[in-house]
mmCIF file of C-alpha atoms in Angstrom:
data_model
loop_
_atom_site.group_PDB
_atom_site.id
_atom_site.type_symbol
_atom_site.label_atom_id
_atom_site.label_comp_id
_atom_site.label_asym_id
_atom_site.label_seq_id
_atom_site.Cartn_x
_atom_site.Cartn_y
_atom_site.Cartn_z
ATOM 1 C CA MET A 1 69.652 -36.530 -56.700
ATOM 2 C CA LYS A 2 68.866 -34.896 -53.898
ATOM 3 C CA ILE A 3 64.704 -35.625 -54.389
ATOM 4 C CA LEU A 4 61.707 -34.263 -52.212
ATOM 5 C CA ILE A 5 58.764 -36.520 -52.049
ATOM 6 C CA GLY A 6 56.085 -33.674 -51.932
ATOM 7 C CA THR A 7 52.020 -34.228 -51.737
ATOM 8 C CA PRO A 8 48.768 -32.529 -50.988
ATOM 9 C CA VAL A 9 46.581 -34.162 -48.605
ATOM 10 C CA ASN A 10 43.539 -34.342 -47.338
ATOM 11 C CA GLU A 11 40.960 -35.801 -45.075
ATOM 12 C CA VAL A 12 39.258 -37.300 -47.452
ATOM 13 C CA LYS A 13 41.539 -39.132 -49.097
ATOM 14 C CA ASP A 14 41.478 -41.105 -45.515
ATOM 15 C CA TYR A 15 40.437 -44.170 -47.444
ATOM 16 C CA CYS A 16 44.264 -44.410 -48.524
ATOM 17 C CA MET A 17 46.723 -43.255 -46.655
ATOM 18 C CA GLU A 18 47.077 -46.032 -44.606
ATOM 19 C CA ARG A 19 48.119 -47.837 -47.519
ATOM 20 C CA TRP A 20 49.683 -45.632 -49.198
ATOM 21 C CA VAL A 21 52.137 -44.127 -46.233
ATOM 22 C CA ALA A 22 53.128 -47.589 -45.920
ATOM 23 C CA ASN A 23 54.321 -47.545 -49.536
ATOM 24 C CA VAL A 24 55.872 -44.512 -49.465
ATOM 25 C CA SER A 25 58.404 -45.470 -46.231
ATOM 26 C CA LYS A 26 58.877 -49.044 -47.934
ATOM 27 C CA LEU A 27 60.303 -46.294 -51.603
ATOM 28 C CA ARG A 28 62.404 -44.301 -48.970
ATOM 29 C CA LYS A 29 64.212 -47.625 -48.076
ATOM 30 C CA GLU A 30 64.912 -48.074 -51.355
ATOM 31 C CA TYR A 31 65.960 -44.420 -52.850
ATOM 32 C CA PRO A 32 66.301 -42.148 -48.961
ATOM 33 C CA ALA A 33 64.315 -39.095 -49.873
ATOM 34 C CA ASP A 34 62.369 -36.239 -48.169
ATOM 35 C CA PHE A 35 58.858 -36.417 -47.164
ATOM 36 C CA LEU A 36 56.504 -33.640 -47.127
ATOM 37 C CA MET A 37 53.107 -33.404 -47.183
ATOM 38 C CA VAL A 38 50.836 -29.997 -47.930
ATOM 39 C CA ASP A 39 47.325 -30.776 -44.959
ATOM 40 C CA ASN A 40 44.220 -28.697 -46.996
ATOM 41 C CA SER A 41 41.995 -30.342 -44.667
ATOM 42 C CA PRO A 42 39.702 -27.836 -42.435
ATOM 43 C CA GLY A 43 41.713 -27.251 -39.609
ATOM 44 C CA LEU A 44 45.107 -29.215 -37.690
ATOM 45 C CA ASP A 45 43.358 -32.540 -36.975
ATOM 46 C CA TYR A 46 44.239 -34.825 -39.746
ATOM 47 C CA VAL A 47 47.837 -33.131 -38.919
ATOM 48 C CA LYS A 48 47.539 -35.727 -35.999
ATOM 49 C CA LYS A 49 46.377 -38.402 -37.667
ATOM 50 C CA LEU A 50 49.287 -38.133 -40.440
ATOM 51 C CA GLU A 51 51.848 -38.244 -37.934
ATOM 52 C CA GLU A 52 50.364 -40.917 -35.819
ATOM 53 C CA TYR A 53 50.471 -43.119 -39.782
ATOM 54 C CA CYS A 54 54.047 -41.743 -39.278
ATOM 55 C CA LYS A 55 54.344 -43.304 -36.181
ATOM 56 C CA ASN A 56 53.231 -46.831 -36.935
ATOM 57 C CA TYR A 57 55.152 -47.675 -40.317
ATOM 58 C CA GLY A 58 58.937 -46.345 -39.269
ATOM 59 C CA ILE A 59 58.845 -42.703 -40.661
ATOM 60 C CA LYS A 60 60.700 -40.051 -38.652
ATOM 61 C CA SER A 61 62.050 -37.632 -40.698
ATOM 62 C CA TYR A 62 58.902 -36.093 -42.824
ATOM 63 C CA LYS A 63 57.181 -32.328 -42.607
ATOM 64 C CA ILE A 64 53.798 -31.564 -42.671
ATOM 65 C CA LYS A 65 52.481 -28.199 -43.488
ATOM 66 C CA HIS A 66 49.292 -27.039 -42.970
ATOM 67 C CA LEU A 67 47.438 -25.048 -45.441
ATOM 68 C CA GLU A 68 44.196 -23.267 -44.099
ATOM 69 C CA ILE A 69 41.839 -23.295 -47.248
ATOM 70 C CA GLY A 70 37.745 -22.453 -47.291
ATOM 71 C CA MET A 71 36.366 -25.973 -47.669
ATOM 72 C CA HIS A 72 34.108 -24.955 -50.237
ATOM 73 C CA GLN A 73 36.963 -24.090 -52.347
ATOM 74 C CA PRO A 74 38.088 -25.917 -55.375
ATOM 75 C CA SER A 75 39.657 -29.296 -54.654
ATOM 76 C CA ALA A 76 42.129 -27.686 -57.927
ATOM 77 C CA GLU A 77 42.452 -24.140 -56.028
ATOM 78 C CA LYS A 78 43.075 -26.031 -53.107
ATOM 79 C CA ILE A 79 45.777 -28.321 -54.431
ATOM 80 C CA GLY A 80 47.541 -25.943 -56.261
ATOM 81 C CA ARG A 81 48.140 -24.329 -53.703
ATOM 82 C CA SER A 82 50.062 -26.721 -51.833
ATOM 83 C CA ARG A 83 52.281 -27.602 -54.786
ATOM 84 C CA GLU A 84 53.417 -24.334 -54.833
ATOM 85 C CA ILE A 85 53.891 -24.592 -51.339
ATOM 86 C CA ILE A 86 55.997 -27.864 -51.746
ATOM 87 C CA ARG A 87 57.540 -25.494 -54.625
ATOM 88 C CA GLN A 88 58.586 -22.787 -52.444
ATOM 89 C CA GLU A 89 59.917 -25.629 -50.251
ATOM 90 C CA ILE A 90 62.760 -27.455 -52.719
ATOM 91 C CA LEU A 91 63.585 -24.007 -54.187
ATOM 92 C CA ALA A 92 64.959 -22.513 -50.558
ATOM 93 C CA SER A 93 66.435 -25.647 -50.840
ATOM 94 C CA ASP A 94 69.596 -27.641 -52.814
ATOM 95 C CA TYR A 95 66.541 -30.262 -54.382
ATOM 96 C CA ASP A 96 67.428 -31.329 -57.701
ATOM 97 C CA ALA A 97 64.337 -32.627 -58.660
ATOM 98 C CA TRP A 98 60.633 -32.830 -56.935
ATOM 99 C CA PHE A 99 59.211 -36.302 -56.932
ATOM 100 C CA SER A 100 54.950 -35.565 -57.729
ATOM 101 C CA TRP A 101 53.140 -38.586 -55.447
ATOM 102 C CA GLU A 102 49.687 -38.258 -54.934
ATOM 103 C CA CYS A 103 48.276 -40.389 -52.228
ATOM 104 C CA ASP A 104 46.203 -42.620 -53.760
ATOM 105 C CA GLN A 105 48.822 -44.321 -55.815
ATOM 106 C CA ILE A 106 50.988 -46.912 -54.712
ATOM 107 C CA ILE A 107 53.957 -47.806 -56.922
ATOM 108 C CA PRO A 108 56.681 -50.507 -56.811
ATOM 109 C CA THR A 109 59.428 -49.565 -54.366
ATOM 110 C CA TYR A 110 62.448 -49.186 -57.547
ATOM 111 C CA THR A 111 60.329 -46.485 -58.887
ATOM 112 C CA LEU A 112 61.691 -43.514 -57.852
ATOM 113 C CA GLY A 113 65.291 -45.043 -58.477
ATOM 114 C CA THR A 114 64.134 -46.134 -62.159
ATOM 115 C CA LEU A 115 62.898 -42.596 -62.819
ATOM 116 C CA VAL A 116 65.747 -40.870 -61.468
ATOM 117 C CA LYS A 117 67.880 -42.389 -64.102
ATOM 118 C CA ILE A 118 66.189 -41.753 -66.684
ATOM 119 C CA MET A 119 66.077 -38.413 -66.211
ATOM 120 C CA LYS A 120 69.552 -38.138 -65.967
ATOM 121 C CA ALA A 121 70.001 -40.440 -69.276
ATOM 122 C CA GLY A 122 67.369 -37.800 -71.132
ATOM 123 C CA SER A 123 68.440 -34.524 -69.596
ATOM 124 C CA TYR A 124 64.878 -34.876 -69.091
ATOM 125 C CA MET A 125 63.135 -31.261 -66.602
ATOM 126 C CA MET A 126 60.349 -34.061 -66.302
ATOM 127 C CA ILE A 127 59.222 -37.793 -66.388
ATOM 128 C CA HIS A 128 56.603 -39.212 -66.428
ATOM 129 C CA PRO A 129 55.165 -43.048 -66.486
ATOM 130 C CA ASN A 130 51.821 -43.582 -67.613
ATOM 131 C CA SER A 131 49.246 -45.920 -65.411
ATOM 132 C CA TRP A 132 45.532 -45.685 -66.680
ATOM 133 C CA ALA A 133 42.760 -42.679 -65.232
ATOM 134 C CA ARG A 134 41.074 -44.365 -62.417
ATOM 135 C CA GLU A 135 37.309 -43.095 -63.822
ATOM 136 C CA ILE A 136 37.678 -44.651 -67.697
ATOM 137 C CA PRO A 137 39.967 -47.095 -67.183
ATOM 138 C CA THR A 138 41.018 -47.319 -71.142
ATOM 139 C CA GLU A 139 42.031 -43.921 -70.860
ATOM 140 C CA PRO A 140 46.156 -43.088 -70.178
ATOM 141 C CA ASN A 141 46.507 -40.675 -66.934
ATOM 142 C CA ALA A 142 49.439 -38.313 -67.794
ATOM 143 C CA SER A 143 48.712 -35.769 -64.337
ATOM 144 C CA PHE A 144 51.200 -35.541 -61.319
ATOM 145 C CA GLY A 145 49.644 -37.739 -59.857
ATOM 146 C CA CYS A 146 53.404 -40.170 -60.482
ATOM 147 C CA ALA A 147 56.117 -37.487 -61.751
ATOM 148 C CA LEU A 148 59.638 -36.716 -61.528
ATOM 149 C CA ILE A 149 60.505 -32.665 -62.028
ATOM 150 C CA ASN A 150 63.216 -31.093 -62.507
ATOM 151 C CA ARG A 151 64.163 -27.918 -60.475
ATOM 152 C CA LYS A 152 64.600 -25.771 -63.312
ATOM 153 C CA ALA A 153 61.007 -26.287 -64.006
ATOM 154 C CA LEU A 154 60.491 -25.008 -61.068
ATOM 155 C CA GLU A 155 62.424 -22.501 -60.837
ATOM 156 C CA LYS A 156 60.798 -20.917 -63.884
ATOM 157 C CA TYR A 157 57.053 -21.631 -63.144
ATOM 158 C CA GLY A 158 54.675 -21.940 -60.631
ATOM 159 C CA PHE A 159 51.404 -23.345 -59.500
ATOM 160 C CA LEU A 160 49.002 -20.190 -58.829
ATOM 161 C CA LEU A 161 46.879 -18.241 -61.020
ATOM 162 C CA GLU A 162 48.205 -14.826 -59.163
ATOM 163 C CA CYS A 163 51.880 -16.205 -61.474
ATOM 164 C CA PRO A 164 52.793 -14.859 -64.851
ATOM 165 C CA ASN A 165 50.657 -15.958 -68.011
ATOM 166 C CA MET A 166 48.540 -18.493 -65.917
ATOM 167 C CA PRO A 167 44.988 -19.705 -67.220
ATOM 168 C CA ASP A 168 42.334 -18.194 -66.049
ATOM 169 C CA CYS A 169 41.345 -21.015 -63.692
ATOM 170 C CA TRP A 170 42.814 -23.354 -61.624
ATOM 171 C CA HIS A 171 41.041 -26.949 -63.540
ATOM 172 C CA GLY A 172 44.410 -27.981 -66.495
ATOM 173 C CA GLY A 173 46.757 -25.937 -64.389
ATOM 174 C CA GLU A 174 48.846 -29.446 -64.601
ATOM 175 C CA ASN A 175 48.457 -29.462 -68.417
ATOM 176 C CA TRP A 176 49.954 -25.936 -68.297
ATOM 177 C CA PHE A 177 52.548 -26.451 -66.729
ATOM 178 C CA LYS A 178 53.562 -28.995 -69.387
ATOM 179 C CA LYS A 179 53.069 -26.560 -72.327
ATOM 180 C CA GLN A 180 55.060 -24.246 -70.417
ATOM 181 C CA VAL A 181 57.881 -26.287 -69.853
ATOM 182 C CA LEU A 182 57.877 -27.570 -73.763
ATOM 183 C CA LYS A 183 57.383 -23.821 -75.081
ATOM 184 C CA GLY A 184 60.129 -22.408 -72.720
ATOM 185 C CA GLY A 185 62.954 -25.162 -74.772
ATOM 186 C CA GLY A 186 62.620 -28.010 -71.934
ATOM 187 C CA SER A 187 62.141 -31.761 -72.266
ATOM 188 C CA TYR A 188 59.083 -34.270 -71.240
ATOM 189 C CA ILE A 189 58.247 -37.663 -71.337
ATOM 190 C CA GLU A 190 56.200 -40.172 -70.546
ATOM 191 C CA VAL A 191 57.216 -43.915 -70.596
ATOM 192 C CA TYR A 192 55.036 -46.920 -70.502
ATOM 193 C CA GLY A 193 54.644 -50.098 -69.173
ATOM 194 C CA VAL A 194 59.074 -49.337 -67.400
ATOM 195 C CA ILE A 195 56.936 -48.533 -63.709
ATOM 196 C CA ASN A 196 54.208 -51.624 -63.324
ATOM 197 C CA PRO A 197 51.950 -51.709 -61.712
ATOM 198 C CA ILE A 198 50.399 -48.656 -60.575
ATOM 199 C CA TYR A 199 47.195 -48.796 -58.599
ATOM 200 C CA HIS A 200 44.731 -45.697 -58.213
ATOM 201 C CA LEU A 201 43.251 -46.224 -55.140
ATOM 202 C CA ASN A 202 39.133 -45.353 -54.961
ATOM 203 C CA LYS A 203 37.852 -47.146 -51.967
#
């Protein structure tokens, strides 16, 4: 499968960005995939820092797109609009799936290859290797922090409030997307223990 690793990023996550870029570099050596970051930080200064991180870890093939959005807009809106840019990148190309991988999660390098095998075996539209919520370590976390999403789902559903049948607020967009996939007859699976460990960084 041809995969796009697509991630919204912001300078507030700089505490973990270098470690994550290093993780991306290692993972792509095991499963080659294209790499897109959508930076929604104010101005273009952080783009330069991202480029430096990529250079330091030998990442030469990648894209960075910048989304200029008010710094006081809710983070859920910044993420939603960034995800829509990633979605449009996938639809404009011949990608089979989007690997949604948040920049505060460190994962094993075999993760993407394993998820691709599971998606193919079960013809799933979405697959999520469940981890634990950072704020409440005893609660499972089934967000888009680490998820493989099939192109077919992205052809049907988007991430902007302006899209048909969207909720009236930015929060909860991930749950809405999953529900739409299931309502439309698609399949979604959460798998526990297949990918381990997943570190959700907060410092």
